[in-house]
JSON list of C-alpha atoms in Angstrom, two decimals:
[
{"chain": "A", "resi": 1, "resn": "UNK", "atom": "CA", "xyz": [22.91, -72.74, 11.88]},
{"chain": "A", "resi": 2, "resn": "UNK", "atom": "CA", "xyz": [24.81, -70.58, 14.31]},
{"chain": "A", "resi": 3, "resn": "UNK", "atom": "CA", "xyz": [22.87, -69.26, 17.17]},
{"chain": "A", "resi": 4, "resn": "UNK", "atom": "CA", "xyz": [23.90, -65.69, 18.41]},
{"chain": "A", "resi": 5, "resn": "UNK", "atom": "CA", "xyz": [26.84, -66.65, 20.21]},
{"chain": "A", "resi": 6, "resn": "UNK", "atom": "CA", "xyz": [28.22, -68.13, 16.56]},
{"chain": "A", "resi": 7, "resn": "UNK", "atom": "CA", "xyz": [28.47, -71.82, 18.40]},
{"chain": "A", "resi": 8, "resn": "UNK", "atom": "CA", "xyz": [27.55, -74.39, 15.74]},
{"chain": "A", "resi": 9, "resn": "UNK", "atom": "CA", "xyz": [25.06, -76.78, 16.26]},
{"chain": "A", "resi": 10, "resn": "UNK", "atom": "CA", "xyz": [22.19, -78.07, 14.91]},
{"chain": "A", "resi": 11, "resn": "UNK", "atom": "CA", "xyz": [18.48, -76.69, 15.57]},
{"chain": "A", "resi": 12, "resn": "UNK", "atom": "CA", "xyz": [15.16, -78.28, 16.35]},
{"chain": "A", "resi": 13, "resn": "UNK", "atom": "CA", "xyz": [13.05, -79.23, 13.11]},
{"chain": "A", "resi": 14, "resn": "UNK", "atom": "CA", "xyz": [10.32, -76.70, 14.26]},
{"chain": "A", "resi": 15, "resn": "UNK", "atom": "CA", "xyz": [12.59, -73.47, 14.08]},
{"chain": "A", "resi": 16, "resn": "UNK", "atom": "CA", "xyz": [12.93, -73.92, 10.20]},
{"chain": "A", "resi": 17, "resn": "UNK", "atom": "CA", "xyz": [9.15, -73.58, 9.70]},
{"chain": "A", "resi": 18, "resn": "UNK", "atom": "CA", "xyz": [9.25, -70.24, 11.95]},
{"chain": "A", "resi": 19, "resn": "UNK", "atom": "CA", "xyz": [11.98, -68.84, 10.36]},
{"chain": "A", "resi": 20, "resn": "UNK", "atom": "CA", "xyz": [10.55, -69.95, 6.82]},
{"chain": "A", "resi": 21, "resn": "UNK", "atom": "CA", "xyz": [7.11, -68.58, 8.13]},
{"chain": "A", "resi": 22, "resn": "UNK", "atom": "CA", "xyz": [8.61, -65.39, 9.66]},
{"chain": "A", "resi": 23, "resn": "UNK", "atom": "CA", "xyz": [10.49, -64.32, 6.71]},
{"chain": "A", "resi": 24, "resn": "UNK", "atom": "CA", "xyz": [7.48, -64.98, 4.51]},
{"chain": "A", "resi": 25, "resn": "UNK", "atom": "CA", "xyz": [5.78, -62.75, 6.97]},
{"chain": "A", "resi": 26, "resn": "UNK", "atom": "CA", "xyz": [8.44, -60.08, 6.78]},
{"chain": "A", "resi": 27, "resn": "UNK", "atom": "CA", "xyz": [8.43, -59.85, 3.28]},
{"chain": "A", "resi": 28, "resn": "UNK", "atom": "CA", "xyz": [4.59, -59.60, 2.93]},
{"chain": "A", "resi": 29, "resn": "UNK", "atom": "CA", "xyz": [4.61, -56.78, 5.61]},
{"chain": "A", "resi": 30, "resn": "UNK", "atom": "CA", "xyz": [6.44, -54.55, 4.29]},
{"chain": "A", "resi": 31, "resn": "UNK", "atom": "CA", "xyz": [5.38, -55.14, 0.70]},
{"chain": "A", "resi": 32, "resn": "UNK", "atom": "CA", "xyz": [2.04, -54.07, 1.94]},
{"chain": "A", "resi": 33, "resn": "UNK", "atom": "CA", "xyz": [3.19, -51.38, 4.32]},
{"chain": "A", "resi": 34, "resn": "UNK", "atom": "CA", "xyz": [4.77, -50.10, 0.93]},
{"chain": "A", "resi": 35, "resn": "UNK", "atom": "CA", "xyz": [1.85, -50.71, -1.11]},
{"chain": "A", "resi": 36, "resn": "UNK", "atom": "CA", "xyz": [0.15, -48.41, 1.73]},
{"chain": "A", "resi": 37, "resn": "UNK", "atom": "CA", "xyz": [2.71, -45.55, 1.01]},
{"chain": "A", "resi": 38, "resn": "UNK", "atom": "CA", "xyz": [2.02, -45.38, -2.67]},
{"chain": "A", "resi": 39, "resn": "UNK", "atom": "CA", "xyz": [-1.66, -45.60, -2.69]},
{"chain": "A", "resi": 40, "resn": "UNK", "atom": "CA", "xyz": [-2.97, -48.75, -1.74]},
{"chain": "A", "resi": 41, "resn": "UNK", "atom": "CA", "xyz": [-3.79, -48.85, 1.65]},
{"chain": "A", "resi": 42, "resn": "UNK", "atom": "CA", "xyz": [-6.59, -50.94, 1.48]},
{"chain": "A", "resi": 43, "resn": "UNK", "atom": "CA", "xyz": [-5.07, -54.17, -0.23]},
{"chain": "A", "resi": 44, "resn": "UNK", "atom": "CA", "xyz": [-4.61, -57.36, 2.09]},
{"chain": "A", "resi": 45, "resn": "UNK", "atom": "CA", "xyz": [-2.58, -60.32, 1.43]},
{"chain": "A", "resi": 46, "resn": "UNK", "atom": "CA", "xyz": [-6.10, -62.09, 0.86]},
{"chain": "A", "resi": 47, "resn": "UNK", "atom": "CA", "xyz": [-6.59, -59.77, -1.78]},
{"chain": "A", "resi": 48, "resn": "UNK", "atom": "CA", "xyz": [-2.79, -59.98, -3.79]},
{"chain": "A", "resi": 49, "resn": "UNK", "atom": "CA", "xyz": [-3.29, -63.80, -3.41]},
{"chain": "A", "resi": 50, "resn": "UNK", "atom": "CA", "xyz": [-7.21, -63.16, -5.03]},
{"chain": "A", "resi": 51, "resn": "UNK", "atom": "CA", "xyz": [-5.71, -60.66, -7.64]},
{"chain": "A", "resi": 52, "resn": "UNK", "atom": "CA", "xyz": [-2.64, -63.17, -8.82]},
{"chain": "A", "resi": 53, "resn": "UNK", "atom": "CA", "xyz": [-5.26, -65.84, -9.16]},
{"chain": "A", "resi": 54, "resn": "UNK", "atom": "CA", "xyz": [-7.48, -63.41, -11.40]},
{"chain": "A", "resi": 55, "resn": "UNK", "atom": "CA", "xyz": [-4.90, -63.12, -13.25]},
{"chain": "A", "resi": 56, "resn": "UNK", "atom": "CA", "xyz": [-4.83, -61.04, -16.73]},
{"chain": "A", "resi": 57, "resn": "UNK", "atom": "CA", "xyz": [-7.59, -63.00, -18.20]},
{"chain": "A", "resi": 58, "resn": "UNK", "atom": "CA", "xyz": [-10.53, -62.91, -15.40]},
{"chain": "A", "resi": 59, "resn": "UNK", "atom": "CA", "xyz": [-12.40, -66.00, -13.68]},
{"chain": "A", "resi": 60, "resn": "UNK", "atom": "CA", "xyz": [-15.50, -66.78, -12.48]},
{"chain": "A", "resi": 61, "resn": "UNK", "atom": "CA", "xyz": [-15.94, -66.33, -9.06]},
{"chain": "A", "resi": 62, "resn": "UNK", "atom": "CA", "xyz": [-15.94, -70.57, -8.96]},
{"chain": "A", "resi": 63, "resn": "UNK", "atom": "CA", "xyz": [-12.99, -70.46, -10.72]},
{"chain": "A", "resi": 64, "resn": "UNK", "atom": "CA", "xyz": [-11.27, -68.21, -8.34]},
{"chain": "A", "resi": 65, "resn": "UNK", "atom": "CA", "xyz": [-12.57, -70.38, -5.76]},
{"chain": "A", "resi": 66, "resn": "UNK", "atom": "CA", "xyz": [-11.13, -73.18, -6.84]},
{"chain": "A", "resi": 67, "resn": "UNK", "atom": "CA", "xyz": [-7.46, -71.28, -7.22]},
{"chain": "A", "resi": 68, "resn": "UNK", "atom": "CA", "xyz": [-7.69, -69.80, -3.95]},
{"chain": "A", "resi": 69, "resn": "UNK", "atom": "CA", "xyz": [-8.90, -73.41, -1.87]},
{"chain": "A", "resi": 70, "resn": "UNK", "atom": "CA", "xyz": [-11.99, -71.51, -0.25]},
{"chain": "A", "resi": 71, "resn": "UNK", "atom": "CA", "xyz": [-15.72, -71.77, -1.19]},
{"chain": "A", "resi": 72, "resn": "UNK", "atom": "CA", "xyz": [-17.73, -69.92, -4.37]},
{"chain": "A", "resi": 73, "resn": "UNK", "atom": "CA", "xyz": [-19.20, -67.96, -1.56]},
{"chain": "A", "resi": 74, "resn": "UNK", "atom": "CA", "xyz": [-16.14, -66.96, 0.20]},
{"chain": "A", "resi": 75, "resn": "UNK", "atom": "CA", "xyz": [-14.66, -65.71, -3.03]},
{"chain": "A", "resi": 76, "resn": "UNK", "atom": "CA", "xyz": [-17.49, -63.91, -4.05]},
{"chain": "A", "resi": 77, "resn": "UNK", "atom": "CA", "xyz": [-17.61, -61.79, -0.86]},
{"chain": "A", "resi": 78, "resn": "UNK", "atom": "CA", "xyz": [-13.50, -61.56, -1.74]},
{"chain": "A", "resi": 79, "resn": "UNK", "atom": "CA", "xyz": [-14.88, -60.57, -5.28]},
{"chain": "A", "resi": 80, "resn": "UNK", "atom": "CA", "xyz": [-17.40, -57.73, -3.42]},
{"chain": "A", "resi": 81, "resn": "UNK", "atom": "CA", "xyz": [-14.81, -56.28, -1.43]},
{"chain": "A", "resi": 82, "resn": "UNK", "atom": "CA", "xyz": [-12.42, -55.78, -4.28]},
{"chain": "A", "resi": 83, "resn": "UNK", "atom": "CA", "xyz": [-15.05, -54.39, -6.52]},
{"chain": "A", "resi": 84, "resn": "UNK", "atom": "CA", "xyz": [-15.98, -51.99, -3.44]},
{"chain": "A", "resi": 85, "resn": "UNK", "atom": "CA", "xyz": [-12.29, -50.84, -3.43]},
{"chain": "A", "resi": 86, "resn": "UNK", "atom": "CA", "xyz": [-12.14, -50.60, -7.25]},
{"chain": "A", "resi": 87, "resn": "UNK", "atom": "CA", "xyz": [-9.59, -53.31, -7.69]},
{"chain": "A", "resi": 88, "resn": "UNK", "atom": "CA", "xyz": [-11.82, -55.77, -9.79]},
{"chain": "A", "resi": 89, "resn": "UNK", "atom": "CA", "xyz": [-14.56, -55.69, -11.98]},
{"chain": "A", "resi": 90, "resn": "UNK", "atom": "CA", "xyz": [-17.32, -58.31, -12.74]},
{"chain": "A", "resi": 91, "resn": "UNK", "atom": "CA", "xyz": [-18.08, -58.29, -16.73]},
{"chain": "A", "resi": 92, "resn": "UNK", "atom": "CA", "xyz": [-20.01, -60.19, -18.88]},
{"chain": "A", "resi": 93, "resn": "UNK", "atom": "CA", "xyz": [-17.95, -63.62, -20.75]},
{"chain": "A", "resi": 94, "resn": "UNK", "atom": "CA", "xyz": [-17.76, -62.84, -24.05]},
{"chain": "A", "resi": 95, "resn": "UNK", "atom": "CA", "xyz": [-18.61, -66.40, -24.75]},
{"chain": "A", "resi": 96, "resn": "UNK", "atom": "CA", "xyz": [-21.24, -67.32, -22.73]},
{"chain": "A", "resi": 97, "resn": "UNK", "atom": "CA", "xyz": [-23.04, -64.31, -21.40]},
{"chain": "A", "resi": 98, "resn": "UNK", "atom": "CA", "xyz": [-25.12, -66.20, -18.66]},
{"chain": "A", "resi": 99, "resn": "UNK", "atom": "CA", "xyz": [-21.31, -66.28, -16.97]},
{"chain": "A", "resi": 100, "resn": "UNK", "atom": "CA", "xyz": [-19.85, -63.21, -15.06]},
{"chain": "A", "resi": 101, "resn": "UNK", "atom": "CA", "xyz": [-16.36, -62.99, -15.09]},
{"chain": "A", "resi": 102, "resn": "UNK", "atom": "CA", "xyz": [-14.02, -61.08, -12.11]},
{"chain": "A", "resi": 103, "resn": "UNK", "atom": "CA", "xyz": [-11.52, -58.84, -14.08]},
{"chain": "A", "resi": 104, "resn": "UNK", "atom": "CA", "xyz": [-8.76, -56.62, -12.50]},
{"chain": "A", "resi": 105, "resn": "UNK", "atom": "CA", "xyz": [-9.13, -52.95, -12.99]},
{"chain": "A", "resi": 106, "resn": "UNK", "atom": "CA", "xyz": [-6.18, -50.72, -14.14]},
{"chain": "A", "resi": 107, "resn": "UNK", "atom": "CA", "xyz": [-5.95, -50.10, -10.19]},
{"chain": "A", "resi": 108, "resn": "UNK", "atom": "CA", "xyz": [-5.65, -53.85, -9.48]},
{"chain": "A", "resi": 109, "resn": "UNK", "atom": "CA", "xyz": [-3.24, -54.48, -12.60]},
{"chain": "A", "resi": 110, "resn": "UNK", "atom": "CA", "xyz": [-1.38, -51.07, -10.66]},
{"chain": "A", "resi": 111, "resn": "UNK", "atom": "CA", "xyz": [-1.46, -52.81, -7.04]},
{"chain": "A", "resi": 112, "resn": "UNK", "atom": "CA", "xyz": [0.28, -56.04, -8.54]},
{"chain": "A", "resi": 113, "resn": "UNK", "atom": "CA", "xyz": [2.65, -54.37, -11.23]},
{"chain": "A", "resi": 114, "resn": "UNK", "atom": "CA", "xyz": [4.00, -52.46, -8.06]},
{"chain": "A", "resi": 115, "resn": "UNK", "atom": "CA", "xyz": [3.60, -55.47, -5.92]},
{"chain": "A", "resi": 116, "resn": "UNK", "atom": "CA", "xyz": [6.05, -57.26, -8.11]},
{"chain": "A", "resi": 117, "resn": "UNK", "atom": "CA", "xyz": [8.76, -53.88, -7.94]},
{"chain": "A", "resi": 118, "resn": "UNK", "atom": "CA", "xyz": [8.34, -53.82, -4.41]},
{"chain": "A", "resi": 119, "resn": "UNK", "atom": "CA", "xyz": [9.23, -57.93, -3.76]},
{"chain": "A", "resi": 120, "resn": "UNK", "atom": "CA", "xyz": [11.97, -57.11, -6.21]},
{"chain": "A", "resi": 121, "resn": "UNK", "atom": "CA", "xyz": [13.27, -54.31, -3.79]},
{"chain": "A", "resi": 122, "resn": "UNK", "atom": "CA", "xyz": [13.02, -56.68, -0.83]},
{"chain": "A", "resi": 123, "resn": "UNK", "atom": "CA", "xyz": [14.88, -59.36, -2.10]},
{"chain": "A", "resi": 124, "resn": "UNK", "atom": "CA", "xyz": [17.59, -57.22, -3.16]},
{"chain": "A", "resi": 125, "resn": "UNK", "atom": "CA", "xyz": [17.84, -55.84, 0.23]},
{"chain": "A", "resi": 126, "resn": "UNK", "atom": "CA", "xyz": [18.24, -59.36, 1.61]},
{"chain": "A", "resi": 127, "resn": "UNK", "atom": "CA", "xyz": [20.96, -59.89, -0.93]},
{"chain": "A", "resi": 128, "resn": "UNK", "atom": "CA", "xyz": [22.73, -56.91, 0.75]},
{"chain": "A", "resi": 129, "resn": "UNK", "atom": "CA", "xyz": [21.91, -58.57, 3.87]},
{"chain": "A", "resi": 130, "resn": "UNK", "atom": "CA", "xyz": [23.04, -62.10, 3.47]},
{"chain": "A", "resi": 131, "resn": "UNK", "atom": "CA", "xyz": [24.89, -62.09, -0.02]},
{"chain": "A", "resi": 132, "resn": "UNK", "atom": "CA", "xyz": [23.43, -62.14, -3.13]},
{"chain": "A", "resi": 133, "resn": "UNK", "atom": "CA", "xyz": [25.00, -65.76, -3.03]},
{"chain": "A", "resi": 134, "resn": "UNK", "atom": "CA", "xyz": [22.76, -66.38, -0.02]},
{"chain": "A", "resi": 135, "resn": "UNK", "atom": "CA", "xyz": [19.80, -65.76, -1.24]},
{"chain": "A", "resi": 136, "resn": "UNK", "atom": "CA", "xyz": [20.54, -67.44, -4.28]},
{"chain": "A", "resi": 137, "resn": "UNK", "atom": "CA", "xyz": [21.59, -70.43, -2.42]},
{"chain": "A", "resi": 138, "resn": "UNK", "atom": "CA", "xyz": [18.11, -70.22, -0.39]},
{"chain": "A", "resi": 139, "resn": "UNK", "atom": "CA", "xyz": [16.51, -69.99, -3.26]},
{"chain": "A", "resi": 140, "resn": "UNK", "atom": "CA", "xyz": [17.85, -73.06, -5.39]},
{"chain": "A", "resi": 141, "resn": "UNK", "atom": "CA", "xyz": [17.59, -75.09, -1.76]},
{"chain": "A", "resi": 142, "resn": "UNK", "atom": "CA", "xyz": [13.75, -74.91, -1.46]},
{"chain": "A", "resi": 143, "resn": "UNK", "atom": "CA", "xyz": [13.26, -75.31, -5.20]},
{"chain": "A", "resi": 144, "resn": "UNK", "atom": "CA", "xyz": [15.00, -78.55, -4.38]},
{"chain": "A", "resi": 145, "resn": "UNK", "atom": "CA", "xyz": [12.76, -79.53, -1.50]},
{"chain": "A", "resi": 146, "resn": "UNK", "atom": "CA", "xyz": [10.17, -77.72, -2.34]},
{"chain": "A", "resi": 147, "resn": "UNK", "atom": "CA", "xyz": [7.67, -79.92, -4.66]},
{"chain": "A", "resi": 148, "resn": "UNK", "atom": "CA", "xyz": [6.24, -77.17, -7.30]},
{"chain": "A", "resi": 149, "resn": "UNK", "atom": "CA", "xyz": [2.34, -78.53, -6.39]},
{"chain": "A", "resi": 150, "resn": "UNK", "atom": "CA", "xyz": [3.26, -77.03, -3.35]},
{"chain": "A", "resi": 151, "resn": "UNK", "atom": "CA", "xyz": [3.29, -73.08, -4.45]},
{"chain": "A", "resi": 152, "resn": "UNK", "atom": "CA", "xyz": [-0.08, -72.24, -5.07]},
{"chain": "A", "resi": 153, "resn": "UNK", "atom": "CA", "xyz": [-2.41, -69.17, -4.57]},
{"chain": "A", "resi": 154, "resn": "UNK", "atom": "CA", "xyz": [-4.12, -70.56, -1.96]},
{"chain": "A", "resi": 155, "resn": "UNK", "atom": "CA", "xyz": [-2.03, -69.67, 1.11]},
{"chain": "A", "resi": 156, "resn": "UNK", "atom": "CA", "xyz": [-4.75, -67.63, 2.38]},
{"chain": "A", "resi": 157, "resn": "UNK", "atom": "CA", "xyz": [-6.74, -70.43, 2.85]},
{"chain": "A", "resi": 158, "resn": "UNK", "atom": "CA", "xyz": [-4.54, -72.57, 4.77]},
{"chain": "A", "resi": 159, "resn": "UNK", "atom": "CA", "xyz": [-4.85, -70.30, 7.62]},
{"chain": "A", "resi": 160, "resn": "UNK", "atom": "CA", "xyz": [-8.86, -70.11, 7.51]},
{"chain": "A", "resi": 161, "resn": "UNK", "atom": "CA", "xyz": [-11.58, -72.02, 10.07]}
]
């Protein structure tokens, strides 16, 4: 990588993580500083990674649990607070009524649809940034390092007590 001067050299193995971490961080920012302008100001990342792993079909709250890496109880008070902000719903499984099931709202199914447009947005603005090549070539790089176990919804949870 070139530093500012544009001298070649190489950098110290810790810098990639921070500038994998910080663009990560970039790009959820202002997805949710634009999320803010168009009516959902109240939606964390905790709650876009809790939505994905809802997902169009609904989960228990162990379930989601499970998808997100944090305990039943942790997700239910996750559950709570998007229920409070009308994001979720908890229903009754249609095949096994003793079960509730956590199901996005039309709001929630909103907040990700325009999620989605947003990250779309971003990206294409670092394609004017760096070259659509660029971010293609960024892309196909970490796919290659990258093992696919590793992307799950459980981000949130790596950062937790």
């Amino acid at each position: 990588m070139a530093d500012q001067r544009g001298d070649e050299r190489d950098e110290p193995g810790w810098l990639l993580a921070l500038l994998l971490f910080g663009g990560f961080r970039a790009l959820v920012d202002r997805l949710h500083a634009e999320l803010a302008r168009q009516g959902h100001p109240d939606v964390r990342p905790a709650y876009g990674f809790a939505m994905q792993a809802i997902g169009r079909e609904g989960v228990t709250a162990s379930e989601l649990g499970r998808r997100l890496g944090v305990s039943k109880q942790a997700a239910g008070k996750t559950v709570d607070r998007l229920v409070e902000l009308g994001y979720a719903q908890r229903t009754a499984d249609a095949a096994d009524a003793r079960r509730k099931l956590v199901r996005l709202t039309p709001r929630g199914v909103d907040a990700l649809a325009r999620s989605a447009a947003v990250f779309d947005r971003l990206r294409a603005e670092w394609a004017e940034q760096i070259g659509a090549d660029g971010v293609r070539a960024i892309e196909a790089g970490l796919r290659r390092v990258v093992p696919p176990t590793a992307i799950r919804l459980d981000v949130a949870g790596w950062f937790g007590p």
